[in-house]
Coordinates of C-alpha atoms and ligand atoms in Angstrom, one line a residue:
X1 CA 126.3 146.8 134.5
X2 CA 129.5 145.8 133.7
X3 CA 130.0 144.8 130.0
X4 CA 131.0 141.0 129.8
X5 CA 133.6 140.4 127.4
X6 CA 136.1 137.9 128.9
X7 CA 135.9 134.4 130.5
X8 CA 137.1 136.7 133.4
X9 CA 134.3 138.7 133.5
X10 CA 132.0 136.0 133.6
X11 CA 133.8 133.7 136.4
X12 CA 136.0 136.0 138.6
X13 CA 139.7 134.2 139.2
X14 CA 140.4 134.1 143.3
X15 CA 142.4 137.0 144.1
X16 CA 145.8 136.1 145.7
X17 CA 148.9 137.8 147.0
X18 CA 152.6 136.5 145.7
X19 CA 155.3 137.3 148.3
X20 CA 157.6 135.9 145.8
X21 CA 157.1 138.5 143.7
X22 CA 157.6 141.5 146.1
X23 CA 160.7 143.5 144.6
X24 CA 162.1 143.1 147.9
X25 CA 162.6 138.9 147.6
X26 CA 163.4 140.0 143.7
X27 CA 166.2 142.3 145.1
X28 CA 167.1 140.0 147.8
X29 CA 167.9 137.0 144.8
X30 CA 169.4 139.6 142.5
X31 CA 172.0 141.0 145.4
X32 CA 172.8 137.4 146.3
X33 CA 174.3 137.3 142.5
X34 CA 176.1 140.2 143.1
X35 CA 173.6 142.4 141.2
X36 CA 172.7 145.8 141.7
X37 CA 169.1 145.9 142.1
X38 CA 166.7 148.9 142.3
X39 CA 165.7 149.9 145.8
X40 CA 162.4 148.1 146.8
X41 CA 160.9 151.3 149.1
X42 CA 160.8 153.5 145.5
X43 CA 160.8 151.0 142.8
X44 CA 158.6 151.4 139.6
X45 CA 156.6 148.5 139.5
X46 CA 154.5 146.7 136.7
X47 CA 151.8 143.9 137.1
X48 CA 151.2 142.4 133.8
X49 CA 147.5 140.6 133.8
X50 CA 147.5 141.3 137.4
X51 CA 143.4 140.7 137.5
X52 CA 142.2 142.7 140.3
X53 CA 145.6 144.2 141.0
X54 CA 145.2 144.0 144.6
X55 CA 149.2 141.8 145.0
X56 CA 149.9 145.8 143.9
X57 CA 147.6 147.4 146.1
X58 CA 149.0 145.2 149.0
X59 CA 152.4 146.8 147.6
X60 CA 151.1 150.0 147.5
X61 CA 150.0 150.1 150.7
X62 CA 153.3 149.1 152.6
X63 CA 155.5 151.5 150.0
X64 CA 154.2 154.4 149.6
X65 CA 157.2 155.5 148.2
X66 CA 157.0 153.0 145.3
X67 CA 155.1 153.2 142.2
X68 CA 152.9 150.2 141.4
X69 CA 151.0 149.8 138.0
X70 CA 148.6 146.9 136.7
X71 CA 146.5 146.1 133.9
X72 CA 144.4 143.7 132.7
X73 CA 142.1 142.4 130.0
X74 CA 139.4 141.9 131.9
X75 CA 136.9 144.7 133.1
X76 CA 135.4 143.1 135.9
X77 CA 138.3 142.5 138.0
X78 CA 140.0 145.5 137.2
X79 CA 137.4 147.4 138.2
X80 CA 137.0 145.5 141.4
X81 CA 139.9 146.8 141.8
X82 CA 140.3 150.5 141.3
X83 CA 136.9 150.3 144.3
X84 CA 139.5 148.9 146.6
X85 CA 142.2 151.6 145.3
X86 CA 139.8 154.5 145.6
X87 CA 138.3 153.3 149.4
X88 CA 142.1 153.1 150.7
X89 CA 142.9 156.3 149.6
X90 CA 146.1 154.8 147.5
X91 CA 147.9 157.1 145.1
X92 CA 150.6 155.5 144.3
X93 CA 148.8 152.8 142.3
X94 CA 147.0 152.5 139.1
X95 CA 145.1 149.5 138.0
X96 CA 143.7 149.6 134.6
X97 CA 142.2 147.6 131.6
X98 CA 144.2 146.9 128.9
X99 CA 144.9 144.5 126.6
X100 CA 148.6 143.0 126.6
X101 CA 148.8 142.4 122.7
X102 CA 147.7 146.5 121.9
X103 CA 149.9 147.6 125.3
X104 CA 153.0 145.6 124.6
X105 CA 154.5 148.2 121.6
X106 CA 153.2 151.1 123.6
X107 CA 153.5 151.0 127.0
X108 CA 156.1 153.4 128.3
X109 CA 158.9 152.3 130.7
X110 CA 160.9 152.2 132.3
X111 CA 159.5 149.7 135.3
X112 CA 162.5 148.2 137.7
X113 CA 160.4 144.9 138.2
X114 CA 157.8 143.5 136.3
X115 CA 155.6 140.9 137.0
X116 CA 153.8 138.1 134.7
X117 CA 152.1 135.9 137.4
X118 CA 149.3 133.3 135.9
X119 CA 149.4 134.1 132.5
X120 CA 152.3 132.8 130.7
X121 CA 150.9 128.9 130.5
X122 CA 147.4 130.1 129.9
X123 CA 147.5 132.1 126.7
X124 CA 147.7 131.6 123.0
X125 CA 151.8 131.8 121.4
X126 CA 150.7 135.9 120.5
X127 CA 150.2 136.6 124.1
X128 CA 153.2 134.9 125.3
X129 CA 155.3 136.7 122.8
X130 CA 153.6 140.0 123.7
X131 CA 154.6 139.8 127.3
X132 CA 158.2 138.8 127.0
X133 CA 157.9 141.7 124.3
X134 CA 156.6 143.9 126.5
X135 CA 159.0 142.9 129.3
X136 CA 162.6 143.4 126.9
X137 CA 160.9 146.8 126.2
X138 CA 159.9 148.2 129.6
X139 CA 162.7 146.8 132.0
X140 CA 165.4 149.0 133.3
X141 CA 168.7 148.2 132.6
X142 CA 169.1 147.2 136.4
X143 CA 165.7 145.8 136.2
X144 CA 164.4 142.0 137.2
X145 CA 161.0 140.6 135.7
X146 CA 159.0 137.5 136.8
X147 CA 157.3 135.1 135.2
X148 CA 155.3 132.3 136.3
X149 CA 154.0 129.1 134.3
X150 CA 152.7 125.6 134.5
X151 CA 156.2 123.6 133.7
X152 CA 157.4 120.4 132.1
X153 CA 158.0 117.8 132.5
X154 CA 155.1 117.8 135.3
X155 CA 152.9 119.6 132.7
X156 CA 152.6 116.5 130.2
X157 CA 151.2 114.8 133.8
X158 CA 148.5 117.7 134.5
X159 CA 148.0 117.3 130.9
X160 CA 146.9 114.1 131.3
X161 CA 144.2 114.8 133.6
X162 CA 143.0 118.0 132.0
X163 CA 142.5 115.6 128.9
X164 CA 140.4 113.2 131.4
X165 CA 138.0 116.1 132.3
X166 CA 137.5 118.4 129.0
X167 CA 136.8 114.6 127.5
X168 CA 134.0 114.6 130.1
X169 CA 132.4 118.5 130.6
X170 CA 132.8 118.4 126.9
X171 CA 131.0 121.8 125.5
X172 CA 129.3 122.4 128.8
X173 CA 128.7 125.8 128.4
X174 CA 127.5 127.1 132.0
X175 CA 130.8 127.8 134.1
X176 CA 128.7 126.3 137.2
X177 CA 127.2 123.0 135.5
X178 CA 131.2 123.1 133.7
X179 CA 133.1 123.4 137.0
X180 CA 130.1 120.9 138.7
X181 CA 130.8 118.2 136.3
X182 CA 134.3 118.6 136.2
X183 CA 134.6 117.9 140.3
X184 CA 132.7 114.8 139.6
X185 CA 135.2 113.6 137.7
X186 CA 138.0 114.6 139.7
X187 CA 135.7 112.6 142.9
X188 CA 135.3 109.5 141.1
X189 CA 139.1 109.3 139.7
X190 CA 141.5 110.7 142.7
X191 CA 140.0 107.6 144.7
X192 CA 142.6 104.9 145.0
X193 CA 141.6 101.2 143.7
X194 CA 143.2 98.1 144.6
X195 CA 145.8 97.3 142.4
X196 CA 146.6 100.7 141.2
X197 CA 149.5 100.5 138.4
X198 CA 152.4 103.2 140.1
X199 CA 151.6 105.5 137.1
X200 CA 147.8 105.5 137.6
X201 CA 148.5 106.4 141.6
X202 CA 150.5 108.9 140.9
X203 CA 147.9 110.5 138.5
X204 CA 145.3 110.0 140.9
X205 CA 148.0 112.2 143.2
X206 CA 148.3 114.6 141.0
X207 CA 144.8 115.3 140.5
X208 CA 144.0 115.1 144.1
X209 CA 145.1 119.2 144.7
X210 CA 142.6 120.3 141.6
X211 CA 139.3 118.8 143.8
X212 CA 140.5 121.3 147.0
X213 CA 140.4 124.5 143.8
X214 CA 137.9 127.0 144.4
X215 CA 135.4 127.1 141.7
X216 CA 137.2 129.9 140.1
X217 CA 140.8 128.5 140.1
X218 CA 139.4 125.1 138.4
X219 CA 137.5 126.7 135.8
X220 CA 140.7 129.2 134.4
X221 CA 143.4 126.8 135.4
X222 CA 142.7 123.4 134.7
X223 CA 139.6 124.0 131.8
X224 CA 140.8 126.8 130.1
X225 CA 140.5 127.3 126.5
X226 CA 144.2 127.8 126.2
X227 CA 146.9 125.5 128.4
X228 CA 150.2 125.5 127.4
X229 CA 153.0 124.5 130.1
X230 CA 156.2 125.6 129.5
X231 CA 159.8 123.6 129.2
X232 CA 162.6 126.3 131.5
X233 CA 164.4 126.0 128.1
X234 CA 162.0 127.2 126.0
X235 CA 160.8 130.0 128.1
X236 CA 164.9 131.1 128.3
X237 CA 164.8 130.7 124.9
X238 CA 162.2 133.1 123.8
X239 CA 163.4 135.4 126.5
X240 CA 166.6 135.4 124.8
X241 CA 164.6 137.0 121.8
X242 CA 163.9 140.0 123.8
X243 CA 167.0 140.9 125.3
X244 CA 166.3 138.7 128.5
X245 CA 168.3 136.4 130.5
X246 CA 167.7 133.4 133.4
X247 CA 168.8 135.2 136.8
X248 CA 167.2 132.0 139.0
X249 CA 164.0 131.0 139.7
X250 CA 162.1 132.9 142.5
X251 CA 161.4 129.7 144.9
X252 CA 163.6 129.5 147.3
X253 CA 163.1 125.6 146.8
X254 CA 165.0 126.1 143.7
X255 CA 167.4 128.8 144.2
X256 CA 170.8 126.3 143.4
X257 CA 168.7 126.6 139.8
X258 CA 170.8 129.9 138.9
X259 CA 173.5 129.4 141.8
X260 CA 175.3 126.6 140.7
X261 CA 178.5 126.7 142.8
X262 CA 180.7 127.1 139.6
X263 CA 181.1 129.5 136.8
X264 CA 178.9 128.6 134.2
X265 CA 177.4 130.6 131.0
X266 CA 174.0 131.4 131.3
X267 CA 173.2 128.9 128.4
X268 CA 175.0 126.4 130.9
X269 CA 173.1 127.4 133.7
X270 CA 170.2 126.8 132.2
X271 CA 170.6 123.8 130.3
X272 CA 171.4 122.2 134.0
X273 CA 168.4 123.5 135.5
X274 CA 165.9 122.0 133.4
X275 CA 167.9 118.6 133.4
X276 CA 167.2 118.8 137.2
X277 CA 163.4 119.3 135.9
X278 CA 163.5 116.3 134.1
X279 CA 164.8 114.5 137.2
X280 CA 162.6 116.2 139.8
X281 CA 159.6 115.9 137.6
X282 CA 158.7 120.0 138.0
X283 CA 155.5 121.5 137.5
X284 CA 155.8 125.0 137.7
X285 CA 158.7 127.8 137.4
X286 CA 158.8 131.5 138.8
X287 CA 161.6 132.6 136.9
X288 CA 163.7 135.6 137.1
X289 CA 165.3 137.5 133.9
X290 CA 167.3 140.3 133.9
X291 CA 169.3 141.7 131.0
X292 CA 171.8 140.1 129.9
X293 CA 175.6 140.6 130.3
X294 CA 175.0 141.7 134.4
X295 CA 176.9 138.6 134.8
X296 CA 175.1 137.5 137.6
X297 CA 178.1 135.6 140.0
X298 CA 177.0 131.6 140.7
X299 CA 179.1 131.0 143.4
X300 CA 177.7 131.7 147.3
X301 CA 180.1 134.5 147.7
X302 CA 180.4 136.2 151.3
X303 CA 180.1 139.6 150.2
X304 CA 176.9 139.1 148.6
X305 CA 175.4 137.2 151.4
X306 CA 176.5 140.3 153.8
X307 CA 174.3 142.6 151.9
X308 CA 171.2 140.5 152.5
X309 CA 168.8 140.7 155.2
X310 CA 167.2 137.4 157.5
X311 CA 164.3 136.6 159.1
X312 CA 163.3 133.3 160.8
X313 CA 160.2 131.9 162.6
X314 CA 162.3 129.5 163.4
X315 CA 162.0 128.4 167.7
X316 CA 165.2 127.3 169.5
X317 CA 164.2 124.1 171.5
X318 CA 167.4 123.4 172.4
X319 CA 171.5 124.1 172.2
X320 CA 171.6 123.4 168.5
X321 CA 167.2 122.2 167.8
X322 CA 164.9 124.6 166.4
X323 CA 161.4 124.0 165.5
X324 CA 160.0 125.9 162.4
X325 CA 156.3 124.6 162.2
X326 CA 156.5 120.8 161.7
X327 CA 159.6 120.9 160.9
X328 CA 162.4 119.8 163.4
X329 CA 166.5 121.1 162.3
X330 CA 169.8 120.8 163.7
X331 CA 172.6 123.5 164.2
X332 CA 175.3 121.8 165.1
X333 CA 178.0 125.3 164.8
X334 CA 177.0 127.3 167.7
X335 CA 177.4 130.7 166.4
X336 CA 175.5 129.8 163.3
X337 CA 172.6 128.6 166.0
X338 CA 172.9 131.6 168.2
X339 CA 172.3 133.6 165.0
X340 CA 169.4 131.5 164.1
X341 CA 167.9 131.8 167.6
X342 CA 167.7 135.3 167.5
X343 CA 166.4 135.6 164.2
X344 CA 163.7 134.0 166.1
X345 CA 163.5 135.8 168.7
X346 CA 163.3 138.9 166.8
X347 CA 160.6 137.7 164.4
X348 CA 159.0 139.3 162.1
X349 CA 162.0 142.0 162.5
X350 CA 164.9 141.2 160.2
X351 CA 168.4 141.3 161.1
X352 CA 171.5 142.5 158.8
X353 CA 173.9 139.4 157.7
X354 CA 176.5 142.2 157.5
X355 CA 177.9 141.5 160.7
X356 CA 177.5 137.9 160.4
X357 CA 178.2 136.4 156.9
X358 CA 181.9 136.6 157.3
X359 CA 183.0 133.4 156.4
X360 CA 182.1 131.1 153.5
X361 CA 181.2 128.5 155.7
X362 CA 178.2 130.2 157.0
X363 CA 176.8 131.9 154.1
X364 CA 176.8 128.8 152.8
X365 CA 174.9 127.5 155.5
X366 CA 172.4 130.4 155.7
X367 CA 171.8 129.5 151.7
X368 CA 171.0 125.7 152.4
X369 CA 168.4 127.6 155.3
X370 CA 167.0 129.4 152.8
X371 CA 166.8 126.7 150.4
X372 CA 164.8 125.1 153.1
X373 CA 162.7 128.0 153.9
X374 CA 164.1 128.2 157.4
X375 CA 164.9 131.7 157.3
X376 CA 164.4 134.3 154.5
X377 CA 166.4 136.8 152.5
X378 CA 165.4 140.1 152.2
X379 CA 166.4 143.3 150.6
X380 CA 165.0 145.2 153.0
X381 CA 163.9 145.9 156.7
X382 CA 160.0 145.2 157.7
X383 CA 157.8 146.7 156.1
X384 CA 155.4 147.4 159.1
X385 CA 155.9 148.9 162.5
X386 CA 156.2 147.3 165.6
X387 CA 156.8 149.5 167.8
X388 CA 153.5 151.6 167.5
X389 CA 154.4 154.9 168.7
X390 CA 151.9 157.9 170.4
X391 CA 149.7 157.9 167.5
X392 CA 149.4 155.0 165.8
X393 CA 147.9 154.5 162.4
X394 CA 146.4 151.3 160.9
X395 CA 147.1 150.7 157.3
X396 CA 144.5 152.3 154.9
X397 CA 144.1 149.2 153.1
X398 CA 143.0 146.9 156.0
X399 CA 140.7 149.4 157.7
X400 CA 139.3 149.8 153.8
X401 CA 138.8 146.3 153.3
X402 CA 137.1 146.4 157.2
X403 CA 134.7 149.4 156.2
X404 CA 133.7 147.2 153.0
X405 CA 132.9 143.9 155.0
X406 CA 136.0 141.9 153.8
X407 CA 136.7 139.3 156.0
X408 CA 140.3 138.7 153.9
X409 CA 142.7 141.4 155.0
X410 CA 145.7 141.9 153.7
X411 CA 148.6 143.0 155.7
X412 CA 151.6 144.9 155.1
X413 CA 153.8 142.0 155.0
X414 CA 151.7 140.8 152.0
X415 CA 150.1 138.1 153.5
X416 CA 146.2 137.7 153.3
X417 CA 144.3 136.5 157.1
X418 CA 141.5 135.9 158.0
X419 CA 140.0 138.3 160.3
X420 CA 136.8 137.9 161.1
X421 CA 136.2 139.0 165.0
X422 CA 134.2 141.7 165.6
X423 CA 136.2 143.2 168.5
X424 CA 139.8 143.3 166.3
X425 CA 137.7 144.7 163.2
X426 CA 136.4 147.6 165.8
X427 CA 139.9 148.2 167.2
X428 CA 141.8 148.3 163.9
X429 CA 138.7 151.0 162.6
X430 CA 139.7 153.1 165.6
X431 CA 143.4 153.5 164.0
X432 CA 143.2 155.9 161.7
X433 CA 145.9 158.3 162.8
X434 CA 143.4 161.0 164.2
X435 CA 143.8 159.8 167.7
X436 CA 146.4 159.3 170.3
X437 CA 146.8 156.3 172.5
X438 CA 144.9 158.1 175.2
X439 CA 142.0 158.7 172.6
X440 CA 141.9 155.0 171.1
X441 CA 141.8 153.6 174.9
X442 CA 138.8 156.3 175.5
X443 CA 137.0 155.3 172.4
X444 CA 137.7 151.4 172.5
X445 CA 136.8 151.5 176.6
X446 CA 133.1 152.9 175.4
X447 CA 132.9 150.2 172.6
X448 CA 130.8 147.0 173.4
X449 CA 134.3 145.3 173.0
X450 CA 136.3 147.7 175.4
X451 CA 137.5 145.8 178.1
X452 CA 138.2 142.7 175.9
X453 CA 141.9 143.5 175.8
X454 CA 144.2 146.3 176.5
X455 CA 145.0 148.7 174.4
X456 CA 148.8 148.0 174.4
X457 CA 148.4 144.1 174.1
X458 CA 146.1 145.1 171.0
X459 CA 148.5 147.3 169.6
X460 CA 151.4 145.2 170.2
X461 CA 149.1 142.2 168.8
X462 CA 148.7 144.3 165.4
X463 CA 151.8 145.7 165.0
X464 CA 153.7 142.1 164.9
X465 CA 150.5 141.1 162.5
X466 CA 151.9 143.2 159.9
X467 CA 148.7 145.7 160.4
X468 CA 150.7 149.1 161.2
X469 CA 152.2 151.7 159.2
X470 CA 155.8 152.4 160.0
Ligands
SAM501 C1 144.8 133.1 135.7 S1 144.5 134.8 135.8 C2 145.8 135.4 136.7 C3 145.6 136.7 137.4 C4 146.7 137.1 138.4 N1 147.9 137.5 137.7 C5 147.0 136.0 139.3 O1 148.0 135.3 139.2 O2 146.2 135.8 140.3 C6 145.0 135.3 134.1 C7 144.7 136.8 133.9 O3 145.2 137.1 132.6 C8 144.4 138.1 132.0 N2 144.6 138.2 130.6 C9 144.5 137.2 129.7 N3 144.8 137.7 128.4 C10 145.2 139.0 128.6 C11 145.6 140.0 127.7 N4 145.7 139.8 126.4 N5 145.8 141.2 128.2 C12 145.7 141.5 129.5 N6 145.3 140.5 130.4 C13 145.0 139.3 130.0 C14 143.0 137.6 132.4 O4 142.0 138.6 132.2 C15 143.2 137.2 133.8 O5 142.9 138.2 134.7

């Protein structure tokens, strides 16, 4: 039986993948600043607190090239994770239990990226010390490290409600009876009155988002023992301490953060970011460090774009409209539309800007895109095949999660889906590299499912689902 010794233990924390912390959107930022970064197919990577480990394992599984390391306090998750590790067959991945505040003056480096996701807010002045600590010791000199936290201004406003509900589950023990109690709360309050003050509708909105958490999420996140948001400034500020400084932040959303459009100091750079925080009322940061003295550029510069890669899922609907989701855009300069077309077109395969981001007037524009989310930068080609070949092979991790009864899978694009059919489960099982095509259409034909699809829609359906090993 598993030893309980954390809150962790007792109430596991939701496991999630964070594309925005894949080195290859760390390298994609740090290239668009003109900085050299560490190749994302065989980067050393570290997870610190990374629960379960599996945003790693997802990792693991599409670079096998790569080495991916994460540890965390708590036992139960950790071990949850080294099961998945072990049935995949992964050996370029450790997850382990550890304790940040013993690890941080011994761990050995050095790690290219490293990776504080949902811990920095959420932990005692010690901790967060320990893990920029940790970080100035560990990163290579190339290296970029991410950390995530609940910001201000917007923190004084989650703040607010957190108040409202440890005022009312009190010293309620039982995470079940806590968590119950605290969604009453959060019932009664997010439903609008009449003559609701603007301040008291707005608090009602923000609350709103913690009634849809999973039981896990609300208990950690919103009645922790420990919540402590985080100003930008401060967090650049203790960085600074360990030999850190602000590259950008890692949402696209907020990329003109760290790239300005004119040559400021870091300090400067900084200092105007978190007076756009104050304006835009922001409630959490992924930000970027790197050491300092790179002297990241923070200008759009044409070279730096050129290195980049692009995706889009954008749809051309017309000359110059695309549709990407609900969102309707315009393209009014045709080659930047014909560009953005086949982006589409070609989706999820990336195209290099090399032959494209010639003038400053576009790179600009594919910035503002990615700003948007419209298209994405990357540092690297995709990660998956799709163009399944004689023999193809299904990636370890998703037939291990299959074999286990997982329903989530995660795919090598680092997405998690939903896969729950019994059919696609069989036919993914059948793609473990020991037959050919001829083989798989043999064994899927005597299935109870055989005859469903073909085996080359299948395969083609899989490969552009992230699912196949290059
Ligand atoms: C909110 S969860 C985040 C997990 C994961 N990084 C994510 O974002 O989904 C916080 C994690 O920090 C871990 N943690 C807290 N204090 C720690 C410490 N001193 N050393 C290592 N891990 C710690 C917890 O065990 C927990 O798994």
């Amino acid at each position: 039986m598993t030893e309980i010794t954390t809150r962790y233990d007792l109430v596991a924390y939701p496991a999630g993948l964070f594309p925005t912390t894949l080195p290859d959107h760390m390298a994609a930022i740090a290239r668009l600043h003109g900085l050299d970064a560490a190749a994302p197919a065989k980067a050393r990577v570290l997870e610190v607190a990374g629960g379960d480990g599996v945003n790693l394992i997802a990792m693991a599984a599409a670079w096998p090239d790569a080495r991916f390391h994460s540890f965390d306090l708590s036992s139960a998750a950790v071990g949850r994770g080294a099961t998945l590790v072990a049935a995949a067959g992964l050996d370029n991945v450790r997850v382990e239990v550890d304790d940040l505040l013993e690890v941080a003056d011994r761990l050995d480096g050095p790690y290219d990226y490293v990776i504080v996701h949902g811990l920095y807010a959420w932990v005692p002045e010690p901790v967060r010390e320990a893990a920029l600590r940790l970080i100035g010791r560990v990163l290579a000199p190339e290296g970029v490290a991410f950390v995530s936290y609940n910001a201000q201004p917007g923190g004084h406003l989650r703040s607010a409600i957190r108040d409202m509900l440890l005022h009312h589950v009190g010293d309620i023990a039982d995470p079940v009876e806590r968590v119950g109690a605290a969604r009453k709360v959060l019932e009664q309050f997010v439903a609008p009155r009449e003559g609701d003050r603007p301040v008291v509708a707005a608090l009602r909105q923000i609350a709103e988002p913690m009634l849809r958490k999973n039981a896990g999420s609300l208990y950690h996140d919103e009645l922790s023992d420990c919540y402590a948001p985080q100003s930008l400034s401060q967090v650049a500020a203790a960085a600074e301490q360990h030999g850190l400084a602000f590259l950008n932040d890692a949402v696209p959303s907020m990329l003109y953060d760290g790239l300005p459009g004119k040559d400021l100091d870091d300090a400067a750079v900084v200092h105007a970011a978190q007076a756009d925080d104050y304006v835009a009322a922001s409630f959490f940061h992924q930000t970027l460090l790197v050491r300092p003295g790179r002297g990241p550029c923070r200008r759009i510069v044409s070279a730096n774009v050129a290195g980049l890669l692009a995706s889009s899922q954008a749809t051309r609907t017309g000359e110059g409209s695309f549709a990407a989701g609900e969102d309707r855009f315009e393209i009014g300069d045709p080659r930047l539309a014909d560009f953005i077309g086949l982006l589409g077109e070609v989706w999820p395969a990336r195209l290099p800007l090399a032959g494209f981001a010639d003038s400053l007037e576009h790179c600009e524009a594919l910035v503002q895109l990615a700003h948007k989310t419209l298209i994405g930068f990357h540092a690297v080609p995709y990660p998956a095949c799709l163009d399944p070949g004689e023999r193809p092979r299904a990636s370890p991790l998703a037939r291990a999660q299959i074999a286990s009864g997982a329903t989530n899978l995660f795919t090598l694009d680092h997405r998690m889906v939903a896969f729950v059919e019994p059919g696609p489960r069989a036919f993914l099982s059948l793609l473990d590299g020991t037959r050919d095509r001829a083989q798989i259409a043999a064994a899927w034909e005597q299935s109870e499912f055989g005859g469903q699809v073909s085996v080359d829609e299948a395969l083609s359906q899989f490969a552009r689902a992230g699912m196949l090993i290059a």
